Coordinates of C-alpha atoms in Angstrom, one line a residue:
X1 CA 0.0 0.0 0.0
X2 CA 1.1 3.5 -0.6
X3 CA 2.4 5.7 2.2
X4 CA 2.8 9.5 2.2
X5 CA 5.8 11.0 3.7
X6 CA 4.8 14.6 4.3
X7 CA 7.1 17.2 5.9
X8 CA 6.2 18.0 9.5
X9 CA 4.7 21.4 9.7
X10 CA 3.1 23.6 12.3
X11 CA -0.4 24.6 11.0
X12 CA -1.5 28.2 11.0
X13 CA -5.1 28.8 12.1
X14 CA -7.2 31.1 9.9
X15 CA -7.8 34.4 11.6
X16 CA -11.4 34.9 12.7
X17 CA -13.2 36.9 15.4
X18 CA -12.6 36.9 19.2
X19 CA -13.1 34.0 21.7
X20 CA -16.5 32.5 22.2
X21 CA -17.8 33.0 25.8
X22 CA -18.1 29.8 27.8
X23 CA -21.7 29.2 28.7
X24 CA -23.6 26.6 30.5
X25 CA -22.9 23.2 31.9
X26 CA -23.9 19.7 30.9
X27 CA -27.3 20.2 32.3
X28 CA -27.8 23.7 30.9
X29 CA -26.3 23.1 27.5
X30 CA -28.5 24.7 24.8
X31 CA -30.3 22.4 22.4
X32 CA -28.4 21.8 19.2
X33 CA -30.6 22.8 16.2
X34 CA -31.7 20.1 13.9
X35 CA -30.2 21.7 10.9
X36 CA -27.4 24.1 12.0
X37 CA -26.6 26.9 9.7
X38 CA -22.9 27.0 9.0
X39 CA -21.5 30.4 10.1
X40 CA -18.0 31.7 10.4
X41 CA -16.3 30.4 13.5
X42 CA -14.8 32.7 16.1
X43 CA -11.4 31.2 16.5
X44 CA -8.5 33.5 17.4
X45 CA -5.2 33.2 15.6
X46 CA -2.6 30.9 17.1
X47 CA -0.6 33.8 18.6
X48 CA -3.7 34.9 20.5
X49 CA -4.4 31.4 21.7
X50 CA -0.9 31.1 23.0
X51 CA -1.3 34.4 24.9
X52 CA -4.6 33.4 26.4
X53 CA -5.9 29.8 26.1
X54 CA -2.6 28.0 26.1
X55 CA -0.7 30.5 28.3
X56 CA -0.2 28.1 31.2
X57 CA 1.2 25.3 28.9
X58 CA 3.9 27.2 27.1
X59 CA 7.5 26.3 27.9
X60 CA 6.5 23.0 29.5
X61 CA 7.3 19.4 28.3
X62 CA 6.5 15.9 29.4
X63 CA 4.2 15.3 32.3
X64 CA 4.1 19.0 33.2
X65 CA 2.8 19.9 29.7
X66 CA 0.3 17.0 29.8
X67 CA -1.0 18.2 33.2
X68 CA -1.2 21.8 32.1
X69 CA -3.1 20.9 29.0
X70 CA -5.5 18.6 30.9
X71 CA -6.4 21.6 33.2
X72 CA -7.0 23.8 30.2
X73 CA -9.1 21.5 28.0
X74 CA -11.1 20.0 30.9
X75 CA -13.1 23.3 31.0
X76 CA -15.8 22.5 28.5
X77 CA -19.5 22.4 27.9
X78 CA -20.8 18.9 27.5
X79 CA -23.5 17.8 25.1
X80 CA -25.8 14.7 25.1
X81 CA -25.4 11.7 22.8
X82 CA -28.5 12.7 20.9
X83 CA -27.1 16.2 20.3
X84 CA -24.0 14.6 18.8
X85 CA -26.0 13.8 15.6
X86 CA -26.6 17.4 14.8
X87 CA -23.2 18.6 16.0
X88 CA -21.5 16.2 13.5
X89 CA -23.6 17.6 10.7
X90 CA -21.8 20.9 11.4
X91 CA -18.3 19.9 12.4
X92 CA -17.9 17.5 9.5
X93 CA -19.7 19.3 6.8
X94 CA -18.5 18.7 3.2
X95 CA -16.7 21.9 2.1
X96 CA -18.0 21.3 -1.4
X97 CA -21.6 20.5 -0.5
X98 CA -23.3 22.0 2.6
X99 CA -26.0 19.3 2.6
X100 CA -23.4 16.5 3.2
X101 CA -20.9 15.3 5.7
X102 CA -17.5 13.7 5.0
X103 CA -17.2 10.2 6.5
X104 CA -14.0 9.7 8.4
X105 CA -12.7 6.3 7.0
X106 CA -14.4 6.1 3.6
X107 CA -14.0 9.8 2.8
X108 CA -17.4 9.6 1.1
X109 CA -19.6 12.6 1.0
X110 CA -23.0 11.5 2.5
X111 CA -26.2 13.5 2.9
X112 CA -26.6 14.8 6.5
X113 CA -30.1 13.4 6.6
X114 CA -28.9 9.9 5.8
X115 CA -27.9 9.1 9.4
X116 CA -29.0 6.1 11.3
X117 CA -28.3 2.4 11.7
X118 CA -29.1 0.9 8.4
X119 CA -26.6 -0.4 5.8
X120 CA -25.4 2.5 3.6
X121 CA -26.2 5.2 6.3
X122 CA -23.7 6.9 8.6
X123 CA -23.6 6.7 12.3
X124 CA -21.4 8.0 15.2
X125 CA -17.9 6.5 15.3
X126 CA -16.1 6.6 18.6
X127 CA -12.4 6.9 17.5
X128 CA -11.4 6.1 21.0
X129 CA -13.5 2.9 21.1
X130 CA -16.0 3.3 24.0
X131 CA -15.3 -0.2 25.3
X132 CA -11.6 0.8 26.0
X133 CA -12.4 2.2 29.4
X134 CA -16.0 1.2 29.5
X135 CA -17.5 4.7 29.2
X136 CA -20.2 3.8 26.7
X137 CA -22.3 6.8 25.5
X138 CA -22.3 8.6 28.9
X139 CA -22.1 12.4 28.8
X140 CA -18.3 13.0 28.9
X141 CA -15.9 10.8 26.9
X142 CA -18.9 9.0 25.3
X143 CA -20.2 12.3 23.8
X144 CA -17.0 14.2 23.3
X145 CA -17.1 15.3 19.7
X146 CA -13.4 15.9 19.5
X147 CA -13.2 12.1 18.9
X148 CA -16.7 11.4 17.5
X149 CA -16.9 11.3 13.7
X150 CA -19.5 10.4 11.0
X151 CA -18.8 7.0 9.5
X152 CA -20.5 4.4 7.2
X153 CA -22.4 1.9 9.4
X154 CA -20.7 -1.1 7.9
X155 CA -17.2 0.3 8.1
X156 CA -17.8 1.5 11.6
X157 CA -18.7 -2.1 12.5
X158 CA -15.6 -3.5 10.8
X159 CA -13.4 -1.1 12.8
X160 CA -15.3 -2.1 16.0
X161 CA -13.1 -1.6 19.0
X162 CA -9.8 -2.5 17.4
X163 CA -6.6 -0.6 18.2
X164 CA -4.8 1.3 15.5
X165 CA -1.8 -0.1 13.6
X166 CA -0.4 -0.5 10.1
X167 CA -1.3 -3.5 8.0
X168 CA -4.0 -6.0 7.3
X169 CA -6.3 -6.7 4.4
X170 CA -8.2 -4.0 2.4
X171 CA -11.5 -3.0 3.9
X172 CA -14.3 -3.5 1.3
X173 CA -16.0 -0.3 0.4
X174 CA -13.4 1.9 2.1
X175 CA -10.4 2.3 -0.2
X176 CA -7.1 2.9 1.6
X177 CA -8.2 1.3 4.9
X178 CA -6.8 -2.0 6.2
X179 CA -7.7 -4.3 9.0
X180 CA -6.8 -7.6 10.7
X181 CA -8.0 -9.4 13.8
X182 CA -6.8 -6.8 16.3
X183 CA -6.0 -3.5 14.5
X184 CA -7.3 -1.0 12.0
X185 CA -5.4 1.3 9.6
X186 CA -7.3 4.3 8.3
X187 CA -6.7 5.9 4.9
X188 CA -3.6 8.1 4.6
X189 CA -5.6 11.4 4.5
X190 CA -6.9 11.0 8.1
X191 CA -4.1 9.1 9.8
X192 CA -3.0 12.2 11.6
X193 CA -6.6 13.1 12.5
X194 CA -7.0 9.7 14.2
X195 CA -3.7 10.1 16.1
X196 CA -4.5 13.6 17.4
X197 CA -8.0 12.5 18.4
X198 CA -6.6 9.6 20.4
X199 CA -4.0 11.8 22.1
X200 CA -6.6 14.5 22.9
X201 CA -8.6 11.8 24.8
X202 CA -5.5 10.7 26.7
X203 CA -4.9 14.2 27.9
X204 CA -8.6 15.2 28.5
X205 CA -9.6 12.1 30.6
X206 CA -7.1 11.5 33.4
X207 CA -9.3 9.6 35.8
X208 CA -10.3 12.6 37.9
X209 CA -13.9 12.9 36.7
X210 CA -15.5 9.5 37.5
X211 CA -14.2 8.1 34.2
X212 CA -11.2 5.9 33.6
X213 CA -7.7 7.3 33.0
X214 CA -7.3 6.9 29.3
X215 CA -3.8 6.3 28.1
X216 CA -2.2 5.2 24.8
X217 CA 0.3 2.3 24.8
X218 CA 2.4 0.6 22.3
X219 CA 0.4 -2.6 21.9
X220 CA -2.8 -3.8 20.2
X221 CA -5.6 -6.1 21.4
X222 CA -6.1 -3.9 24.5
X223 CA -9.7 -5.2 24.9
X224 CA -11.6 -3.4 27.6
X225 CA -8.6 -1.8 29.2
X226 CA -8.6 2.0 29.2
X227 CA -5.8 2.0 26.6
X228 CA -5.4 2.2 22.9
X229 CA -2.4 1.6 20.7
X230 CA -0.2 1.5 18.9
X231 CA 1.5 4.7 20.3
X232 CA 4.6 4.6 18.1
X233 CA 2.4 4.3 15.0
X234 CA 0.1 7.1 16.1
X235 CA 3.1 9.4 16.6
X236 CA 4.3 8.5 13.1
X237 CA 0.9 9.2 11.6
X238 CA 0.7 12.6 13.3
X239 CA 3.9 13.6 11.7
X240 CA 3.2 12.2 8.2
X241 CA -0.3 13.7 8.1
X242 CA -0.2 17.1 9.7
X243 CA -3.5 19.1 10.4
X244 CA -5.3 20.3 7.3
X245 CA -7.9 23.0 6.8
X246 CA -10.8 20.5 7.4
X247 CA -9.4 19.4 10.8
X248 CA -8.5 23.0 11.8
X249 CA -12.1 24.2 11.0
X250 CA -13.5 21.3 12.9
X251 CA -11.4 22.2 16.0
X252 CA -12.6 25.8 15.6
X253 CA -16.3 24.9 15.3
X254 CA -16.2 22.6 18.4
X255 CA -14.5 25.4 20.3
X256 CA -16.8 28.2 19.2
X257 CA -20.2 26.5 19.0
X258 CA -20.3 23.4 21.1
X259 CA -17.7 22.3 23.8
X260 CA -15.6 25.5 24.0
X261 CA -12.4 23.5 24.4
X262 CA -9.8 22.7 21.8
X263 CA -7.7 19.7 20.7
X264 CA -4.2 21.1 21.5
X265 CA -2.5 18.7 19.1
X266 CA -4.2 20.3 16.1
X267 CA -3.0 23.8 17.2
X268 CA 0.4 22.5 18.3
X269 CA 1.2 19.2 16.7
X270 CA 4.8 19.4 18.1
X271 CA 3.3 18.8 21.5
X272 CA 2.8 15.2 20.6
X273 CA 6.6 14.6 20.7
X274 CA 7.0 16.9 23.7
X275 CA 4.7 14.7 25.8
X276 CA 5.3 11.2 24.4

């Protein structure tokens, strides 16, 4: 199979308006509209984020950086699992067709309205498999849209709760994806996305909020343990597939309109190596 070897770069966020004001708690979160209108997101440029949002993390490495980022991104508005449907219709909107979403693994553009559980429809993929830590669809890690993505029902089932690694046989109907008995390899264009979502979860959920301490490791077949691998491969994917405009916009929309927290590894992909 082909592999891209892209240069490692630090992405530059597009300049938008000022910070969104944090509002509400899990109980008071406003209802997500059934058909959200896509509006410009209010994401500050990276320099402003560093001076404000990430101020307490700058200059740190290792466990100190991980702890600082955990404190920062744990301040968030939580949404329900039913609200995730409509949130994904906004966060993952097809840039070329506002009526569609882009599916994570297949890359297919699918009508927003074609969501559900039937073959050919799209549903909600937990990139950090919800059985890895047994958090299910509870409000918290089970509804955190930084790692929830639209995906074809059948392909989502094929991925199941497998860890991530290179290799396997081609996934039918999802060109560029491969799988075997204990791991799944996504297509090249979203390898970095997957890595950064996994590492976000490992920083956000540290076992201090009634959920398991989620941590990546360098193995596969983790089962129900609160771990996902393979860390060395995820780090490689993050370097080979740096954040693109789709991933950056997604981070901005989540920050501005839904959870009001960010995936720091999209803003600062160099922090992956600084921590792990």
